[in-house]
Coordinates of C-alpha atoms in Angstrom, one line a residue:
M167 CA 127.6 115.6 99.4
S168 CA 126.7 112.8 96.9
L169 CA 127.4 109.1 97.8
A170 CA 130.2 109.2 95.4
A171 CA 131.8 112.0 97.6
V172 CA 131.3 109.8 100.5
L173 CA 132.5 106.6 99.2
A174 CA 135.2 107.4 96.7
G175 CA 138.7 106.1 97.3
C176 CA 141.8 107.8 95.9
A177 CA 142.4 106.9 92.4
D178 CA 145.9 106.7 92.3
E179 CA 145.9 104.2 89.4
P180 CA 144.9 104.8 85.7
A181 CA 141.5 103.9 84.4
Q182 CA 141.1 100.8 82.6
D183 CA 141.8 100.4 78.9
G184 CA 138.4 100.7 77.5
P185 CA 135.1 101.9 79.1
I186 CA 132.7 99.7 80.9
E187 CA 129.4 99.6 78.9
V188 CA 126.1 100.1 80.3
T189 CA 122.9 99.7 78.2
R190 CA 118.9 98.7 78.9
A191 CA 120.1 95.1 78.2
A192 CA 123.3 94.9 79.9
C193 CA 125.2 96.5 82.9
G194 CA 128.7 96.3 83.0
A195 CA 130.0 94.9 79.5
G196 CA 133.7 95.0 79.2
W197 CA 134.4 94.9 82.9
T198 CA 136.4 91.8 83.8
A199 CA 138.9 90.7 86.6
P200 CA 139.7 94.1 87.9
P201 CA 142.9 94.8 89.9
P202 CA 142.6 95.4 93.7
G203 CA 143.2 98.8 95.2
P204 CA 142.4 102.4 94.1
Q205 CA 141.7 102.7 90.4
T206 CA 139.0 104.7 88.1
L207 CA 136.3 103.1 86.4
R208 CA 135.1 104.6 83.2
V209 CA 131.5 103.9 82.5
R210 CA 129.7 104.6 79.1
N211 CA 126.1 105.0 78.7
N212 CA 125.1 103.5 75.3
A213 CA 121.4 103.2 76.3
A214 CA 118.8 105.9 74.9
V215 CA 118.0 106.9 78.4
T216 CA 119.6 108.5 81.4
M217 CA 121.2 106.0 84.0
E218 CA 122.1 105.9 87.4
V219 CA 125.0 103.5 87.9
E220 CA 126.1 102.0 91.2
L221 CA 129.0 99.9 92.0
V222 CA 127.6 97.2 94.6
D223 CA 128.2 93.8 96.2
P224 CA 125.8 91.5 94.2
A225 CA 124.8 89.6 97.2
T226 CA 124.1 92.2 99.8
G227 CA 123.3 95.3 97.7
T228 CA 125.9 97.4 99.8
V229 CA 127.0 100.4 97.6
F230 CA 130.4 101.3 97.1
G231 CA 130.4 104.0 94.4
E232 CA 127.6 105.6 92.3
L233 CA 127.4 107.9 89.3
E234 CA 124.1 109.7 89.0
G235 CA 122.6 111.1 85.8
V236 CA 124.9 109.5 83.2
G237 CA 123.6 110.9 80.1
T238 CA 123.0 109.1 76.6
G239 CA 126.5 108.5 74.9
T240 CA 128.4 109.9 77.8
T241 CA 131.4 108.7 79.6
R242 CA 131.7 109.2 83.4
S243 CA 134.7 108.4 85.7
L244 CA 134.0 106.4 89.0
P245 CA 136.9 106.3 91.3
V246 CA 136.7 103.2 93.7
N247 CA 139.2 101.4 96.1
L248 CA 138.7 97.6 95.6
G249 CA 139.3 95.0 98.2
N250 CA 138.9 91.4 98.0
G251 CA 135.2 90.2 96.9
A252 CA 132.6 90.2 94.3
Y253 CA 131.3 93.4 92.8
A254 CA 128.6 94.3 90.2
L255 CA 127.2 97.2 88.5
R256 CA 123.5 98.0 89.2
C257 CA 121.9 100.1 86.5
A258 CA 118.7 102.1 87.0
P259 CA 117.2 103.5 83.9
E260 CA 115.3 106.7 84.7
D261 CA 112.1 105.1 83.3
G262 CA 112.8 101.6 84.2
T263 CA 113.5 99.0 86.7
P264 CA 117.2 98.7 88.2
F265 CA 119.0 95.5 87.3
V266 CA 122.4 94.1 88.6
G267 CA 125.0 93.1 85.8
P268 CA 127.4 90.2 86.0
A269 CA 129.7 89.8 89.1
V270 CA 133.5 90.1 89.0
T271 CA 135.9 88.9 91.6
V272 CA 138.7 90.9 93.0
S273 CA 141.5 88.7 94.5
G274 CA 145.1 89.1 95.5
G275 CA 144.5 92.3 97.6
T276 CA 143.5 93.3 101.0
D277 CA 140.0 93.1 102.8
R278 CA 137.6 95.8 101.4
P279 CA 138.9 98.9 103.0
G280 CA 135.3 100.8 103.0
P281 CA 133.2 102.8 103.3
A282 CA 130.2 101.2 102.0
V283 CA 126.9 101.7 102.6
V284 CA 123.8 99.3 102.5
P285 CA 121.1 101.0 100.4
V286 CA 118.2 102.8 102.0
T287 CA 114.8 101.9 100.1
Y288 CA 111.6 103.9 100.0
A289 CA 109.9 101.2 102.2
D290 CA 112.8 101.8 104.8
L291 CA 111.9 105.5 105.3
L292 CA 108.2 104.8 106.0
E293 CA 108.4 104.5 109.6
P294 CA 110.8 107.6 110.4
L295 CA 108.7 109.7 108.0
R296 CA 105.7 108.6 109.9
R297 CA 107.4 109.4 113.5
Y298 CA 108.6 112.7 112.2
H299 CA 105.1 113.8 110.9
A300 CA 103.8 112.9 114.3
Y301 CA 106.3 115.0 115.9
V302 CA 105.7 117.8 113.8
A303 CA 101.9 117.4 114.3
D304 CA 102.4 117.7 118.1
G305 CA 104.8 120.7 117.7
L306 CA 102.0 122.5 115.8
A307 CA 99.3 121.6 118.4
T308 CA 101.6 123.2 121.2
L309 CA 102.4 126.1 118.8
A310 CA 98.7 126.8 118.4
G311 CA 98.2 127.1 122.1
Q312 CA 101.4 129.3 122.4
T313 CA 100.5 131.8 119.6
E314 CA 97.0 132.3 121.2
S315 CA 99.0 133.3 124.3
V316 CA 101.0 135.8 122.3
K317 CA 97.7 137.3 120.8
Q318 CA 96.1 137.6 124.0
A319 CA 99.2 139.2 125.6
V320 CA 99.4 141.6 122.9
R321 CA 95.7 142.5 123.1
T322 CA 96.2 143.3 126.8
G323 CA 99.2 145.7 126.3
D324 CA 101.5 143.8 128.6
R325 CA 104.7 144.2 126.3
G326 CA 106.8 142.2 128.7
A327 CA 104.3 139.3 128.8
A328 CA 103.9 139.6 124.9
Q329 CA 107.6 139.2 124.5
R330 CA 108.2 136.2 126.8
A331 CA 105.1 134.6 124.8
W332 CA 106.6 135.2 121.6
L333 CA 110.0 133.7 122.5
T334 CA 108.4 130.7 123.7
A335 CA 106.3 130.3 120.7
H336 CA 109.0 131.0 118.2
L337 CA 111.4 128.6 119.7
T338 CA 108.8 125.9 119.5
Y339 CA 108.4 126.6 115.6
E340 CA 112.2 126.6 115.2
R341 CA 112.3 122.8 116.4
L342 CA 110.5 121.8 113.3
G343 CA 112.8 122.6 110.6
A344 CA 112.8 119.6 108.7
A345 CA 109.2 120.1 107.9
Y346 CA 109.4 123.7 106.2
D347 CA 109.3 122.6 102.8
A348 CA 106.2 120.7 103.6
F349 CA 104.5 124.0 105.2
G350 CA 104.7 125.4 101.7
D351 CA 103.8 129.1 101.6
S352 CA 102.8 129.1 105.5
D353 CA 106.5 129.3 106.5
G354 CA 107.0 132.4 104.8
A355 CA 104.0 134.0 106.5
I356 CA 104.8 132.5 110.0
N357 CA 108.7 132.9 109.8
G358 CA 109.6 135.1 106.9
T359 CA 112.3 137.7 107.1
T360 CA 112.6 141.1 105.1
D361 CA 115.0 139.8 102.5
G362 CA 113.6 140.5 99.0
L363 CA 110.9 142.8 100.3
P364 CA 111.3 146.1 98.8
G365 CA 109.7 148.0 101.6
G366 CA 111.8 146.5 104.3
A367 CA 110.5 146.2 107.6
G368 CA 107.5 148.5 106.7
D369 CA 106.5 146.1 103.6
P370 CA 103.0 144.8 103.8
G371 CA 104.3 141.2 102.9
F372 CA 106.4 141.1 106.0
T373 CA 104.4 139.0 108.6
G374 CA 104.6 136.4 111.3
F375 CA 107.2 136.0 114.0
H376 CA 109.8 138.4 112.8
R377 CA 107.4 141.0 111.9
L378 CA 105.8 141.0 115.5
E379 CA 109.6 140.8 117.1
N380 CA 110.4 144.0 115.4
G381 CA 107.3 145.8 116.9
L382 CA 107.6 144.3 120.2
W383 CA 111.2 145.3 120.5
H384 CA 111.0 148.6 118.9
G385 CA 108.2 150.3 120.8
E386 CA 105.4 150.0 118.2
S387 CA 101.9 150.6 119.9
A388 CA 100.0 147.5 121.1
A389 CA 97.1 148.7 118.8
A390 CA 99.4 148.6 115.8
L391 CA 100.6 145.1 116.7
V392 CA 97.2 143.5 117.4
P393 CA 96.5 142.6 113.7
V394 CA 100.0 141.4 113.4
A395 CA 99.6 138.9 116.2
D396 CA 95.9 137.9 115.1
R397 CA 97.5 136.9 111.7
L398 CA 100.2 135.0 113.1
D399 CA 97.8 133.1 115.3
A400 CA 95.5 132.5 112.4
D401 CA 98.5 131.5 110.1
V402 CA 99.4 128.9 112.6
R403 CA 96.1 127.4 112.9
E404 CA 95.6 127.2 109.4
L405 CA 98.9 125.3 109.0
R406 CA 98.2 123.0 111.7
S407 CA 94.8 121.9 110.3
S408 CA 96.4 121.6 106.6
F409 CA 99.5 119.8 107.8
G410 CA 97.5 116.4 108.6
D411 CA 97.3 116.0 104.9
A412 CA 100.9 117.3 103.9
Q413 CA 103.7 114.8 103.2
I414 CA 107.3 115.3 103.8
D415 CA 109.5 114.5 101.0
Q416 CA 111.6 111.5 101.4
N417 CA 114.7 113.4 100.8
D418 CA 114.1 116.1 103.2
L419 CA 114.8 114.2 106.4
G420 CA 118.4 113.4 105.5
L421 CA 118.7 116.7 103.8
R422 CA 117.5 119.0 106.4
A423 CA 119.4 117.3 109.0
H424 CA 122.4 119.1 107.6
E425 CA 120.7 122.1 106.3
I426 CA 119.2 123.1 109.7
M427 CA 122.5 123.5 111.4
E428 CA 124.1 125.2 107.9
N429 CA 121.4 127.9 108.2
T430 CA 121.9 128.3 112.0
L431 CA 125.5 129.2 111.1
Q432 CA 124.4 131.4 108.1
F433 CA 121.6 133.3 109.9
E434 CA 121.6 132.9 113.5
L435 CA 125.2 133.2 114.4
T436 CA 125.6 136.1 112.2
G437 CA 122.5 138.0 113.5
R438 CA 121.1 138.4 110.2
T439 CA 117.4 137.1 111.7
D440 CA 117.7 139.4 114.7
Y441 CA 114.9 141.9 114.6
G442 CA 115.3 143.2 118.1
S443 CA 114.9 140.4 120.5
G444 CA 118.5 139.5 120.7
S445 CA 117.4 135.7 120.8
N446 CA 119.7 134.3 118.0
L447 CA 121.7 131.9 120.5
A448 CA 118.1 130.5 121.6
T449 CA 116.9 130.0 118.4
A450 CA 120.1 128.1 117.6
G451 CA 119.7 126.2 120.6
A452 CA 116.3 125.3 119.2
N453 CA 117.5 124.4 115.8
L454 CA 120.0 121.9 117.5
A455 CA 117.0 120.4 119.2
G456 CA 115.4 120.1 115.8
T457 CA 118.4 118.5 114.2
R458 CA 118.3 115.9 117.1
A459 CA 114.6 115.0 116.4
V460 CA 115.3 114.2 112.6
L461 CA 118.4 112.1 113.9
D462 CA 116.1 110.2 116.5
V463 CA 113.7 109.1 113.7
L464 CA 116.7 108.2 111.2
R465 CA 118.9 106.5 113.8
P466 CA 117.8 102.9 113.3
L467 CA 118.9 103.4 109.7
L468 CA 121.9 105.0 110.6
N469 CA 123.2 102.7 113.3
T470 CA 124.4 100.3 110.9
R471 CA 125.4 102.6 107.9
F472 CA 127.0 105.7 109.5
P473 CA 130.4 104.5 111.4
A474 CA 131.0 108.0 112.4
L475 CA 127.4 108.5 114.3
K476 CA 129.3 108.1 117.8
D477 CA 131.4 111.0 116.9
L478 CA 128.5 113.0 115.6
D479 CA 126.6 112.7 118.9
A480 CA 129.8 113.8 120.8
W481 CA 129.7 116.7 118.5
L482 CA 126.1 117.4 119.2
D483 CA 126.7 117.4 123.0
R484 CA 129.6 119.5 122.8
T485 CA 127.6 122.1 120.7
E486 CA 124.4 122.0 123.0
H487 CA 126.8 122.5 126.1
D488 CA 128.5 125.6 124.7
L489 CA 125.1 127.0 123.8
H490 CA 123.6 126.3 127.2
A491 CA 126.6 128.0 128.6
A492 CA 125.7 131.1 126.5
A493 CA 122.0 130.9 127.5
G494 CA 120.3 134.3 128.3
T495 CA 123.2 136.1 126.4
S496 CA 122.5 137.9 123.0
L497 CA 124.9 137.4 120.2
S498 CA 126.5 140.9 120.4
A499 CA 127.4 140.2 124.1
L500 CA 129.7 137.3 123.5
D501 CA 133.2 138.0 123.7
R502 CA 135.7 136.9 120.7
R503 CA 136.6 133.6 122.5
Q504 CA 133.2 132.6 123.0
R505 CA 132.1 133.4 119.4
E506 CA 134.8 131.7 117.9
R507 CA 134.1 128.4 119.9
L508 CA 130.4 128.5 119.2
N509 CA 131.1 129.0 115.3
G510 CA 133.8 126.4 115.3
D511 CA 131.1 124.1 117.0
V512 CA 128.4 124.7 114.8
A513 CA 130.7 124.6 111.5
E514 CA 132.3 121.3 112.5
L515 CA 128.8 119.8 113.6
T516 CA 127.5 120.9 110.0
E517 CA 130.3 119.2 108.2
R518 CA 129.9 115.9 110.3
L519 CA 126.0 116.0 109.5
A520 CA 126.8 116.3 105.6
P521 CA 127.1 112.6 104.8
I522 CA 123.6 111.7 106.1
A523 CA 121.7 113.1 103.1
A524 CA 123.7 110.7 100.8
I525 CA 123.5 107.5 103.2
V526 CA 119.5 107.8 103.8
E527 CA 118.7 109.0 100.1
P528 CA 116.0 106.5 99.1
R529 CA 117.4 104.1 96.3
R530 CA 115.5 102.0 93.6
I531 CA 117.0 98.4 93.9
S532 CA 114.5 96.4 92.1

């Protein structure tokens, strides 16, 4: 969801007579004394480069709407809802420094109806990224000890102990969901599925947690599973070693806050990632914990930018409560009412998380 979708008002009134022009030298030529209320601004890029154009408060930088990737010679529509106050356009050439055009004043209407977002800068995200990197590093340290336990249990041939150790380790990994892109190829090796593998569960490229799960819960011999467990442990240790130098992309925290639960709905609550353990609901709980970890580091930025944060927290609590109520139950053992409630919880939570990516997307403002 783009910031424009988050901020857009209902454009019940027609667009202005002529387009507002933006160039490298001028941001907002032709925009004077707009009326209050819902309307559509037509913005034409007469520069030789692609531009990002935002409608802002010239004093505070608060963003009321945006157009991303306005190409050379194109005209785009920006629906807005203008209350009383000063406004300006901020233009960001793709290869240059953002600058703010002249201010225009709206009067004769009502107070600004909102919503509006104070932009998040790259500097604002440094501390959340540092904190989340530390969270993941701690999680990987814990995971390395747990996969060692998995390996030892498989080697001793104690299938029950190996299954319990597997679940503990897998849930630890599933709590680190916002860092998967930073893990690179290691994520596929550690937590990949059979999707896209021509040989399915017997494909040599099927490794990691789910390969081991498939063997542990389908009677595969300990001798056959020892190299699988050994490789899982080695891959985790290699990831732990390399992660110290890895960087989490600035956009990933906001995006993954939403995508973790979207993936939970798509894969865990459908059973697509169950290879025998019946632990999808436990994994969904770990995913929820991973989402909370992302929100915890972003909360200082969201407190003043996301009015719906309190309602989001309430849905997190509701979803956690319902998952705990189903603890120890396989997905297939849920009755229809339980399954519908959980699907509804996670679907609604996913929707409520969606605006966060746009709100905390880092912006160039100077």
